[in-house]
């Protein structure tokens, strides 16, 4: 499917000129008065010549004039044929980690965030790049908290790209758990990294926002807040709100025990929340497969001998074949998948404030208890997230100066990832160039045709002046 | 009020030089022709120049009967016109003469001045008349003139000024009125009437014909009066230059053809009427150079 885009649509207003010309010429008008000495003869013809006003048939040269004018106007309006996908498409990998929400200058907490600075750099680059393009520049966003594909189209021809427009998809708060993208998987041509710091790209182009160190809370411990002052960690007493860890559905006993130990270690309280509305919002909910209406005994009966064996980090378990998902997971926000079955099913998923477990048994291998505990505890921490304003120490450290790093700092030098549509350097570009060059020619042709048409009208009643010789024709000579 | 396309007369630079080249040649040719016989115009007198053998068509009154009696062969007397021969040139300035372009009045004025130049070179007294007085000439003569008399080549400038002042006007007196007013001197031996005759019947002009007077009628038409295609295609509103009305017509091939037939019938009818009274009628287009109609009118 193709779409026609006008880069200078205001030129299309000029279409009123040829259309008006056509209408003016063809409109029946009061005929011109022509005094004629032989009026008596014409009057004698009477009804054979008298006629009402009619639409006049335009001269073929007028059609040519109109066509030339229309072509000139179209050329000036710079039409661009768009196809899907468009000419230049980049993937923007957005770092959604907490540090991106920190101000670049800690002395101005309300100032621009690292995310905003990186976005401004990208915006400036996109606007400049669009100047030299014939087709829209497309930015496909990739971030850990995006629910689906998102593409921003930057029109060619130098239209400004306000950073706010680019930032619109990212109005959500920055993640508190690990949201830094896997850069090594996206170090390829046509990918733009939007981050504050990261590894030096080999093929991708990175827009590093940088930023000074930003002291502040970096963690909590048993109701106390850990604060980084820029040099050392300082432990500060609360007020840290008490946290609740809620268990829903059927969970393996070891997991329940592990959750209880974790909560005790963190100073959180544990509660069972099967089918009971929360009086207090839980900081973390660990949800088993029969959270809503399925009895645990029934679930266990469904375990077959061929049930899937799963596991990681020193533990294993059994998952049912095609086990039904917990009823409330479909609407859950997108998060991470911690454990997959061989058939691709997610057996342990997490997102902000919740963990969903889809297996019924859990067995520890002898001697691997510590690994299993550490693995699960890390998952609990990630899913529970941090308290507001708590950012990990690594995130609060200085990120250096803002810069753009890539192959020659030019994303288009080697990183162009073109879609199957228009090649901006190819045929369309040439066509557009030709059209642009021919616009004055079309205009000149229109003027010449119009002049020819006007001249034709005047020559119909123009005669050789007396000093010239012209043979007498028609009736003449002596006595007619 | 009808707006005429070419109501005025402007002599182009170099026009008088063309007159000077044209007039002597035509005057000499005319002298050779008329001196050899065939002319019988009013005038104060004719000078005897010699004899030549009689040819069919010669006026029997010119036969020298004494020579016939003596030699038994007919001879006619060759007479040379005396300087007192009188010409009258009348130019129609009615509204229809402002039709063009090129303007019919312009063409008629050029022809009139050329004929006047030929006349004065033939030692004739040439009176030039406009059917209606033109605009003031601007040469110190405050009043508008309608006629001048030229006897010498030097007098042609007066004729030029008079013609330059001529303006075609709707409602102005035409040829018929001029004839009725008796503008043309009775003693004029050669009367040349220049106009389009759209508003004058041949019979009215024939009232000018006298015994011993040569009446010549010059009819000038604008190209668009000859060729309807000159009007362009489609609808056009034809206006009577005399201001009597307008007619919206659709110009088609058939209407043009029909008009051509009417025009031909008109010209043939006039030609027959004039021919019966031995009046010559010359017709030309206003875009023709003046030499052509002038030569045809004066028979050079």
XYZ file of C-alpha atoms in Angstrom:
780
model
C 0.000 0.000 0.000
C 1.353 3.367 -0.924
C 0.495 6.810 0.324
C 1.205 10.114 -1.318
C 2.707 12.716 0.950
C 3.155 16.371 0.016
C 6.252 17.890 1.476
C 5.111 21.444 0.659
C 1.364 21.088 0.601
C 0.752 24.836 0.633
C 1.763 24.887 -3.029
C -1.386 22.908 -3.758
C -3.313 26.091 -3.091
C -1.950 27.153 -6.457
C -4.269 24.650 -8.092
C -6.932 27.322 -7.958
C -4.985 29.046 -10.733
C -5.414 26.416 -13.470
C -8.859 25.492 -12.236
C -9.912 29.107 -12.161
C -8.416 29.627 -15.586
C -10.383 26.713 -16.939
C -13.596 27.887 -15.345
C -13.087 31.449 -16.515
C -12.483 30.372 -20.069
C -15.309 27.891 -20.277
C -17.904 29.881 -18.376
C -20.552 31.299 -20.619
C -20.032 35.010 -20.572
C -21.550 37.972 -22.231
C -20.008 37.906 -25.675
C -17.700 40.722 -26.632
C -19.104 43.577 -28.625
C -17.776 43.858 -32.138
C -18.891 46.831 -34.193
C -19.236 45.781 -37.781
C -20.284 47.796 -40.784
C -22.114 44.874 -42.342
C -24.401 44.677 -39.322
C -27.327 45.024 -41.705
C -26.365 41.773 -43.401
C -25.985 39.901 -40.119
C -29.318 41.203 -38.952
C -30.753 39.846 -42.180
C -29.527 36.373 -41.266
C -31.745 36.584 -38.191
C -32.630 33.315 -36.559
C -30.028 31.336 -38.407
C -27.233 32.867 -36.392
C -28.800 34.005 -33.170
C -28.107 31.688 -30.277
C -28.051 31.605 -26.513
C -24.950 31.564 -24.418
C -23.210 28.248 -24.247
C -20.326 26.770 -22.400
C -17.376 27.440 -24.550
C -15.149 24.614 -25.626
C -11.640 25.360 -24.426
C -8.852 25.606 -26.903
C -6.580 22.524 -26.811
C -3.727 24.839 -25.937
C -5.663 25.864 -22.855
C -5.804 22.231 -21.770
C -2.066 22.016 -22.264
C -1.610 25.187 -20.277
C -3.730 23.851 -17.438
C -1.910 20.531 -17.468
C 1.457 22.250 -17.438
C 0.374 24.462 -14.539
C -0.955 21.497 -12.581
C 2.259 19.596 -13.204
C 4.312 22.587 -12.102
C 2.274 22.980 -8.926
C 2.511 19.288 -8.138
C 6.242 19.417 -8.670
C 6.562 22.415 -6.390
C 4.454 20.691 -3.745
C 7.057 17.919 -3.790
C 5.030 14.738 -3.680
C 6.576 11.737 -2.007
C 5.319 8.261 -2.420
C 5.375 6.391 0.812
C 5.337 2.685 1.104
C 5.317 0.409 4.098
C 7.826 0.205 5.581
C 9.257 3.578 4.877
C 12.641 4.630 3.665
C 14.663 4.829 6.863
C 13.785 3.017 9.988
C 15.701 2.914 13.195
C 15.168 0.990 16.350
C 15.528 3.101 19.449
C 16.551 1.064 22.430
C 15.474 2.973 25.502
C 17.128 2.499 28.833
C 14.279 2.583 31.325
C 16.357 2.044 34.396
C 15.890 4.293 37.365
C 18.992 6.354 36.647
C 17.327 7.735 33.503
C 14.824 9.478 35.702
C 17.501 11.224 37.738
C 18.226 14.888 37.052
C 21.386 15.533 35.087
C 22.264 18.256 37.507
C 21.527 17.145 41.103
C 21.541 20.768 42.241
C 18.430 21.286 40.127
C 16.156 18.382 41.035
C 13.375 19.722 38.821
C 15.695 20.107 35.855
C 16.056 17.895 32.846
C 16.367 14.208 33.481
C 18.950 12.024 31.826
C 16.174 10.547 29.747
C 15.121 14.023 28.565
C 18.672 14.959 27.637
C 19.204 11.799 25.619
C 15.841 12.288 23.990
C 16.718 15.873 23.016
C 19.911 14.679 21.396
C 17.978 12.081 19.461
C 15.370 14.650 18.481
C 18.003 17.024 17.124
C 19.592 14.259 15.146
C 16.247 13.082 13.747
C 15.291 16.586 12.638
C 18.600 17.065 10.872
C 18.409 13.660 9.294
C 14.871 14.313 8.080
C 16.108 17.335 6.159
C 17.894 15.117 3.711
C 15.199 12.504 3.395
C 12.379 12.078 0.945
C 10.423 9.678 3.085
C 9.550 9.860 6.736
C 12.105 8.716 9.170
C 10.677 6.042 11.412
C 11.755 5.399 14.933
C 10.620 2.140 16.382
C 10.820 2.227 20.125
C 12.022 -0.669 22.173
C 11.825 -0.565 25.948
C 11.239 -3.011 28.754
C 7.926 -1.467 29.751
C 6.370 -1.021 26.323
C 3.348 -3.205 25.828
C 3.535 -3.384 22.071
C 5.222 -2.013 18.996
C 5.432 1.742 18.877
C 6.666 3.767 15.920
C 7.189 7.501 15.700
C 7.238 8.951 12.231
C 9.337 12.051 11.602
C 8.256 13.802 8.429
C 10.937 14.687 5.962
C 11.682 18.173 4.816
C 12.980 19.588 8.045
C 9.879 19.541 10.182
C 10.961 20.112 13.735
C 10.807 17.182 16.088
C 9.912 18.359 19.567
C 11.463 16.117 22.170
C 8.171 16.155 24.005
C 6.591 14.380 21.067
C 9.197 11.696 21.219
C 8.883 11.416 24.990
C 5.138 10.907 24.918
C 5.268 7.100 24.946
C 7.424 7.211 28.044
C 5.250 9.084 30.444
C 5.326 6.174 32.874
C 7.666 6.189 35.830
C 11.016 4.661 35.318
C 11.471 1.123 36.429
C 13.020 0.424 39.753
C 14.100 -3.082 38.940
C 16.595 -3.946 36.296
C 15.334 -2.241 33.183
C 18.614 -1.619 31.407
C 18.372 -3.149 27.963
C 20.628 -5.969 26.870
C 22.937 -3.787 24.841
C 25.043 -6.602 23.501
C 21.985 -8.052 21.779
C 21.242 -4.746 20.079
C 24.672 -3.628 18.983
C 23.879 -3.639 15.315
C 23.296 -1.309 12.417
C 20.172 0.792 12.595
C 19.828 0.689 16.374
C 20.021 3.830 18.432
C 20.657 3.522 22.128
C 19.027 6.027 24.383
C 20.744 5.786 27.729
C 22.876 7.630 30.240
C 25.753 5.241 30.224
C 26.539 1.889 28.801
C 29.075 -0.061 26.894
C 30.700 1.562 23.901
C 28.759 0.408 20.846
C 30.498 -1.244 17.950
C 27.789 -0.900 15.303
C 24.915 0.827 17.019
C 24.836 4.503 17.810
C 24.466 5.565 21.420
C 23.004 8.817 22.654
C 24.551 9.031 26.104
C 22.869 11.545 28.365
C 25.628 11.381 30.986
C 24.961 13.159 34.240
C 26.593 13.977 37.528
C 26.469 11.732 40.566
C 23.129 12.012 42.270
C 23.245 11.291 46.038
C 20.130 9.916 47.653
C 18.438 6.777 49.019
C 19.934 3.632 47.653
C 18.162 0.941 49.630
C 16.390 -0.161 52.813
C 17.122 -2.571 55.548
C 14.623 -3.662 58.183
C 12.702 -0.439 58.255
C 15.761 1.730 57.894
C 16.758 3.725 54.831
C 20.218 3.502 53.270
C 21.313 6.821 51.848
C 24.345 7.570 49.671
C 25.838 10.967 50.331
C 28.143 10.904 47.318
C 31.049 9.303 49.151
C 29.783 6.878 51.753
C 26.677 4.982 52.585
C 24.855 6.360 55.536
C 22.178 4.416 57.304
C 19.267 6.503 58.264
C 16.305 5.503 60.372
C 12.808 5.559 58.878
C 10.214 6.663 58.293
C 10.046 3.636 56.024
C 6.491 2.325 55.593
C 5.877 -1.260 56.569
C 5.588 -3.682 53.677
C 3.295 -6.677 53.185
C 4.103 -9.807 51.252
C 0.992 -11.644 50.156
C 0.639 -15.262 49.101
C -2.136 -16.283 46.733
C -3.125 -19.648 45.380
C -1.360 -22.954 45.661
C 2.361 -22.709 46.085
C 4.991 -25.387 46.811
C 5.715 -25.668 50.506
C 9.356 -24.867 50.098
C 8.474 -21.702 48.266
C 6.074 -20.658 50.974
C 8.749 -21.277 53.563
C 11.266 -19.333 51.470
C 8.924 -16.394 51.174
C 8.397 -16.338 54.917
C 12.134 -16.316 55.601
C 12.648 -13.571 53.022
C 9.888 -11.441 54.568
C 11.287 -11.918 58.033
C 14.727 -10.941 56.822
C 13.349 -7.771 55.205
C 11.099 -6.967 58.108
C 7.921 -7.389 56.060
C 4.769 -9.099 57.213
C 3.267 -12.095 55.388
C -0.392 -12.703 54.788
C -2.520 -15.198 52.878
C -4.774 -13.439 50.485
C -6.743 -16.214 48.752
C -9.854 -14.601 47.398
C -9.717 -11.854 49.998
C -9.639 -8.245 48.974
C -6.533 -6.447 50.136
C -7.031 -4.033 52.952
C -3.516 -2.820 52.397
C -1.790 -2.915 49.076
C 0.851 -5.633 49.192
C 4.351 -4.668 48.167
C 4.807 -8.134 46.667
C 2.276 -10.816 45.836
C 3.411 -14.339 45.053
C 0.621 -16.042 43.175
C 0.172 -19.759 42.538
C -1.782 -21.353 39.687
C -5.087 -21.842 41.529
C -5.318 -18.443 42.939
C -8.901 -17.844 42.077
C -11.208 -20.831 42.131
C -9.273 -24.059 41.757
C -8.712 -26.225 44.814
C -5.084 -27.203 45.465
C -5.983 -30.865 45.743
C -7.566 -30.777 42.337
C -4.473 -29.200 40.870
C -2.262 -31.813 42.357
C -4.443 -34.582 40.959
C -3.888 -33.172 37.513
C -0.168 -33.733 37.777
C 0.651 -36.672 35.585
C 3.691 -38.816 35.433
C 4.627 -37.091 32.230
C 4.403 -33.707 33.865
C 7.166 -31.350 32.826
C 10.226 -31.232 34.987
C 11.580 -27.768 35.338
C 14.125 -26.025 37.465
C 17.108 -23.699 37.779
C 19.676 -22.559 40.280
C 19.743 -25.760 42.326
C 16.078 -26.635 42.423
C 13.633 -28.476 40.212
C 9.877 -28.874 40.012
C 6.969 -30.353 38.107
C 4.654 -28.381 35.906
C 1.408 -29.579 34.438
C 0.946 -30.064 30.722
C -0.823 -27.079 29.341
C -1.589 -25.876 32.779
C -4.156 -23.122 32.888
C -2.767 -19.706 33.565
C -3.851 -17.918 36.684
C -6.988 -16.075 35.777
C -5.663 -12.627 36.536
C -2.433 -12.792 34.590
C -3.790 -11.771 31.251
C -4.305 -8.203 32.352
C -1.033 -8.048 34.204
C 1.486 -5.537 33.000
C 4.308 -6.780 30.927
C 7.243 -7.864 32.982
C 9.982 -10.426 32.862
C 9.851 -14.172 32.472
C 12.059 -15.930 34.920
C 11.426 -19.537 33.998
C 10.148 -21.155 30.808
C 8.894 -24.624 30.075
C 10.287 -26.404 27.042
C 7.090 -25.671 25.168
C 7.660 -21.946 25.682
C 5.176 -21.528 28.483
C 6.186 -19.084 31.186
C 6.271 -20.928 34.469
C 7.533 -18.068 36.570
C 6.729 -14.505 35.507
C 7.222 -11.294 37.359
C 6.350 -7.694 37.054
C 6.218 -4.796 39.366
C 4.829 -6.053 42.661
C 3.899 -9.614 41.652
C 5.315 -13.027 40.900
C 3.235 -15.681 39.163
C 4.208 -19.274 39.598
C 2.796 -21.989 37.410
C 4.122 -25.251 38.872
C 3.117 -27.231 41.876
C 6.173 -29.015 43.256
C 9.639 -27.811 44.114
C 12.536 -30.021 45.105
C 15.988 -28.986 46.221
C 19.048 -30.890 45.057
C 21.342 -31.790 47.896
C 23.998 -29.151 48.472
C 22.399 -26.481 46.328
C 20.115 -24.925 48.894
C 22.048 -21.661 49.056
C 21.952 -21.196 45.345
C 18.206 -21.816 45.259
C 17.551 -19.400 48.117
C 19.714 -16.667 46.616
C 18.099 -17.129 43.230
C 14.550 -16.813 44.569
C 15.476 -13.954 46.913
C 16.879 -12.008 43.980
C 13.624 -12.559 42.128
C 11.620 -11.347 45.143
C 13.731 -8.188 45.342
C 13.384 -7.506 41.649
C 9.642 -7.970 41.616
C 9.036 -6.075 44.868
C 11.040 -3.130 43.596
C 12.362 -0.333 45.632
C 10.593 2.264 47.647
C 9.911 5.571 45.970
C 13.098 7.604 45.467
C 15.236 4.640 46.255
C 17.686 4.128 43.444
C 20.495 1.658 43.440
C 23.910 3.003 44.178
C 25.236 1.982 40.784
C 22.509 4.047 39.182
C 23.243 7.082 41.273
C 26.873 7.263 40.302
C 28.113 9.805 37.775
C 27.556 8.842 34.158
C 30.015 11.236 32.533
C 29.317 13.804 29.840
C 26.587 13.776 27.252
C 27.810 12.455 23.897
C 26.849 10.589 20.826
C 28.896 7.547 20.120
C 28.705 5.462 17.014
C 30.433 4.700 13.779
C 31.688 8.183 12.990
C 28.967 9.470 15.311
C 26.762 9.283 12.288
C 24.055 6.688 12.591
C 23.467 6.761 8.879
C 27.060 6.138 7.920
C 26.958 2.425 8.294
C 23.912 1.757 10.359
C 21.113 2.374 7.941
C 18.552 -0.307 8.199
C 16.266 0.248 5.313
C 12.912 -1.268 4.896
C 11.588 -2.741 1.730
C 9.911 0.459 0.628
C 11.428 3.555 -0.789
C 15.129 3.856 -1.166
C 15.741 7.526 -0.463
C 18.941 7.526 -2.407
C 17.463 5.665 -5.316
C 14.809 6.002 -7.935
C 12.367 8.179 -6.022
C 15.086 10.592 -5.085
C 16.015 10.932 -8.711
C 12.401 11.339 -9.725
C 11.893 14.004 -7.158
C 14.983 15.779 -8.317
C 13.780 15.621 -11.878
C 10.363 16.893 -10.857
C 11.937 19.743 -8.937
C 14.113 20.660 -11.883
C 11.215 20.500 -14.248
C 8.920 22.656 -12.166
C 10.191 25.911 -13.712
C 10.049 24.280 -17.113
C 6.457 23.320 -16.583
C 5.764 26.878 -15.490
C 7.555 28.294 -18.518
C 5.675 25.923 -20.784
C 2.417 27.053 -19.241
C 3.358 30.691 -19.768
C 4.402 30.041 -23.354
C 1.199 28.208 -24.113
C -0.853 30.903 -22.501
C 1.018 33.522 -24.524
C 0.485 31.494 -27.679
C -3.199 31.221 -26.931
C -3.453 34.955 -26.300
C -1.445 35.692 -29.420
C -3.695 33.401 -31.381
C -6.710 35.338 -30.204
C -5.178 38.639 -31.148
C -3.899 37.489 -34.533
C -7.400 36.539 -35.471
C -8.143 40.235 -35.746
C -4.665 41.525 -36.409
C -3.645 42.676 -39.842
C -0.587 43.849 -41.588
C -0.049 47.532 -41.105
C -0.264 49.670 -44.128
C 3.461 50.122 -44.792
C 3.659 46.381 -45.494
C 2.409 44.779 -48.656
C -0.411 42.365 -48.587
C -2.329 41.106 -51.505
C -5.927 41.991 -51.634
C -8.114 38.984 -51.311
C -11.803 38.425 -51.215
C -14.034 40.550 -53.340
C -12.107 43.349 -54.927
C -11.251 45.052 -58.110
C -13.376 47.063 -60.338
C -17.076 46.669 -59.826
C -16.623 43.866 -57.394
C -22.336 54.513 -27.145
C -20.552 52.267 -29.573
C -16.838 51.984 -29.082
C -15.241 51.860 -32.490
C -11.988 50.027 -32.988
C -10.268 52.497 -35.316
C -12.118 55.773 -35.570
C -9.149 58.036 -36.231
C -6.535 58.649 -38.886
C -2.811 58.621 -38.280
C -0.396 58.905 -41.146
C 2.649 56.859 -40.414
C 6.114 58.364 -40.759
C 7.251 57.772 -44.294
C 3.747 57.841 -45.664
C 4.285 61.092 -47.559
C 7.453 59.663 -49.090
C 5.418 56.760 -50.398
C 2.933 59.264 -51.793
C 5.759 61.092 -53.527
C 6.920 57.890 -55.114
C 3.461 56.785 -56.104
C 1.795 59.926 -57.412
C 4.223 60.985 -60.219
C 4.274 57.506 -61.662
C 0.486 57.227 -61.707
C 0.063 60.782 -63.000
C 2.405 60.064 -65.902
C 0.643 56.825 -66.777
C -2.715 58.500 -66.592
C -1.505 61.310 -68.821
C -0.379 58.826 -71.411
C -3.665 56.992 -71.281
C -6.043 59.945 -71.179
C -3.957 61.965 -73.556
C -4.420 59.174 -76.087
C -8.147 59.498 -75.833
C -10.949 58.152 -73.788
C -11.305 61.097 -71.462
C -14.234 63.392 -71.736
C -14.451 65.219 -68.537
C -15.856 68.511 -67.538
C -13.256 71.194 -67.436
C -12.547 74.689 -68.434
C -10.916 73.525 -71.666
C -8.868 71.010 -73.561
C -5.640 71.701 -75.389
C -5.122 70.236 -78.878
C -2.034 68.066 -79.010
C -2.241 66.151 -82.327
C -3.991 63.353 -84.189
C -4.013 59.607 -84.172
C -5.940 57.035 -86.197
C -9.477 56.366 -85.043
C -10.049 53.249 -82.983
C -13.273 51.557 -82.161
C -14.788 53.082 -79.065
C -13.414 56.580 -79.606
C -15.855 59.385 -79.129
C -17.209 60.328 -82.561
C -17.098 63.944 -81.513
C -13.344 63.769 -81.491
C -13.156 62.643 -85.107
C -11.477 65.297 -87.252
C -13.933 65.462 -90.069
C -11.799 67.710 -92.207
C -8.973 65.215 -92.121
C -11.399 62.461 -92.942
C -12.574 64.384 -95.922
C -9.056 65.121 -97.043
C -7.356 61.758 -96.460
C -10.415 59.520 -96.435
C -9.042 57.998 -93.257
C -10.601 58.719 -89.821
C -8.390 60.519 -87.324
C -9.260 61.690 -83.863
C -7.947 64.757 -82.175
C -5.625 64.209 -79.249
C -6.522 66.684 -76.534
C -4.576 67.512 -73.442
C -6.424 68.488 -70.372
C -5.850 71.968 -69.151
C -4.811 72.880 -65.625
C -8.286 73.930 -64.771
C -9.639 70.329 -64.559
C -11.500 69.863 -61.281
C -11.585 66.763 -59.110
C -13.661 66.181 -56.027
C -12.793 63.481 -53.491
C -15.355 62.708 -50.840
C -14.424 60.630 -47.786
C -17.150 59.033 -45.702
C -16.642 59.597 -41.962
C -19.768 57.890 -40.711
C -19.529 55.493 -37.775
C -19.126 52.378 -39.865
C -15.840 53.749 -41.202
C -14.383 53.351 -37.723
C -14.585 49.572 -37.973
C -11.328 47.716 -38.143
C -8.607 47.011 -37.615
C -7.079 48.327 -39.737
C -9.557 51.158 -39.748
C -11.512 51.724 -42.890
C -11.309 55.471 -42.417
C -7.542 55.207 -42.187
C -7.398 53.266 -45.425
C -9.793 55.608 -47.192
C -7.825 58.651 -46.002
C -4.577 57.234 -47.340
C -6.172 56.472 -50.673
C -7.769 59.926 -50.791
C -4.480 61.677 -50.191
C -2.767 59.533 -52.816
C -5.470 60.410 -55.336
C -5.190 64.069 -54.457
C -1.444 63.895 -55.048
C -2.048 62.356 -58.435
C -4.617 65.066 -59.230
C -2.476 68.068 -58.403
C 0.386 66.583 -60.374
C -1.993 66.395 -63.322
C -2.592 70.128 -62.810
C -6.134 69.517 -61.594
C -7.809 71.449 -58.854
C -8.629 68.865 -56.222
C -11.226 69.492 -53.574
C -11.206 67.090 -50.654
C -14.375 66.697 -48.602
C -15.236 64.894 -45.391
C -18.874 63.976 -44.985
C -18.691 65.390 -41.444
C -16.299 67.906 -40.019
C -13.358 66.377 -38.201
C -11.757 67.483 -34.974
C -9.885 70.802 -34.849
C -6.596 70.465 -36.637
C -4.500 72.099 -33.961
C -2.486 74.175 -36.375
C -3.909 77.470 -35.330
C -7.122 76.927 -37.177
C -9.591 76.868 -34.350
C -12.554 75.622 -36.314
C -13.167 72.140 -37.592
C -12.895 71.834 -41.345
C -14.766 69.556 -43.685
C -13.064 70.385 -46.990
C -9.948 71.854 -48.549
C -8.962 72.674 -52.111
C -5.523 71.740 -53.400
C -4.002 73.076 -56.602
C -0.306 72.478 -56.089
C 1.790 69.752 -54.601
C 2.481 72.042 -51.695
C -1.190 72.108 -50.870
C -1.159 68.407 -50.044
C -0.163 69.254 -46.485
C -3.566 70.883 -46.008
C -5.226 67.761 -47.273
C -3.107 65.687 -44.936
C -4.143 67.836 -41.976
C -7.780 67.654 -42.927
C -7.680 63.900 -43.213
C -5.765 63.600 -39.951
C -8.579 65.459 -38.242
C -11.189 63.061 -39.585
C -12.979 61.004 -36.968
C -15.497 58.274 -37.647
C -18.501 58.927 -35.430
C -21.772 57.172 -34.985
C -24.571 59.389 -36.129
C -22.313 61.590 -38.219
C -23.493 62.624 -41.649
C -22.729 59.932 -44.209
C -22.411 59.944 -47.963
C -26.135 60.185 -48.548
C -26.406 63.321 -46.452
C -23.371 64.772 -48.126
C -24.926 64.225 -51.542
C -28.148 65.740 -50.371
C -26.358 68.819 -49.091
C -24.716 69.310 -52.472
C -21.226 69.315 -51.076
C -19.686 68.165 -54.326
C -18.992 71.133 -56.633
C -21.144 71.071 -59.738
C -18.161 71.787 -61.954
C -16.116 68.809 -60.809
C -15.260 66.619 -63.767
C -14.070 63.670 -61.721
C -15.787 62.760 -58.482
C -14.320 60.014 -56.341
C -16.390 58.802 -53.419
C -14.614 56.744 -50.760
C -16.574 54.877 -48.108
C -18.116 51.551 -47.278
C -21.583 52.382 -48.578
C -23.176 50.192 -45.900
C -25.574 53.009 -45.156
C -25.854 54.469 -48.639
C -27.844 53.031 -51.517
C -26.243 53.151 -54.992
C -29.132 55.243 -56.229
C -28.275 57.992 -53.784
C -24.709 58.169 -55.040
C -25.790 58.020 -58.644
C -27.401 61.383 -58.122
C -23.883 62.733 -58.372
C -23.506 61.438 -61.900
C -23.582 64.125 -64.619
C -22.859 64.286 -68.238
C -19.168 64.959 -68.696
C -18.333 63.787 -65.170
C -16.561 60.619 -64.194
C -17.951 59.197 -60.961
C -15.814 56.608 -59.235
C -16.903 54.775 -56.124
C -14.353 53.203 -53.809
C -15.671 50.796 -51.196
C -13.456 49.797 -48.373
C -14.269 46.901 -46.061
C -12.609 45.757 -42.914
C -11.235 42.213 -42.998
C -13.844 41.059 -40.515
C -16.528 42.271 -42.881
C -15.100 40.124 -45.622
C -14.284 37.080 -43.556
C -16.505 36.177 -40.586
C -13.802 33.848 -39.346
C -11.860 36.986 -38.453
C -14.437 37.476 -35.701
C -13.251 34.308 -34.001
C -15.371 31.361 -32.988
C -18.329 31.068 -30.679
C -20.710 33.693 -29.526
C -20.165 37.314 -30.392
C -22.336 40.365 -30.150
C -22.292 42.295 -33.355
C -22.980 45.974 -32.916
C -24.158 48.439 -35.457
C -21.475 51.136 -35.536
C -24.163 53.678 -36.195
C -25.619 52.781 -32.837
C -28.895 51.273 -33.952
C -28.581 48.043 -32.025
C -26.769 44.814 -31.366
C -27.179 41.199 -32.299
C -25.808 38.206 -30.432
C -24.802 35.545 -32.880
C -23.245 32.136 -32.715
C -20.547 32.001 -35.324
C -20.599 28.706 -37.127
C -19.530 27.512 -40.520
C -23.065 27.650 -41.794
C -23.691 31.182 -40.529
C -20.418 32.310 -42.082
C -21.330 30.719 -45.363
C -24.730 32.325 -45.363
C -23.181 35.696 -44.608
C -20.761 35.240 -47.492
C -23.651 34.640 -49.847
C -25.433 37.786 -48.681
C -22.268 39.842 -49.036
C -21.705 38.577 -52.539
C -25.256 39.416 -53.509
C -24.864 42.886 -52.015
C -21.709 43.603 -53.949
C -23.083 42.230 -57.187
C -26.236 44.309 -56.850
C -24.244 47.494 -56.332
C -21.877 46.638 -59.144
C -24.782 46.177 -61.543
C -26.421 49.416 -60.476
C -23.212 51.367 -60.955
C -22.283 49.640 -64.197
C -25.581 50.677 -65.756
C -24.547 54.320 -65.297
C -20.940 53.687 -66.292
C -19.775 54.271 -62.774
C -16.745 52.352 -61.690
C -16.811 50.661 -58.317
C -13.619 49.508 -56.696
C -13.690 47.343 -53.574
C -10.721 46.662 -51.296
C -9.840 45.530 -47.822
C -8.621 48.019 -45.308
C -5.449 46.020 -44.786
C -4.434 46.484 -48.422
C -1.646 48.999 -49.097
C -3.109 52.239 -50.398
C -1.253 51.990 -53.713
C -3.438 49.112 -54.899
C -6.870 50.702 -54.517
C -5.552 54.132 -55.564
C -4.135 52.711 -58.779
C -7.394 50.889 -59.465
C -9.483 53.984 -58.773
C -7.534 56.380 -60.919
C -6.773 53.796 -63.588
C -3.030 54.317 -63.583
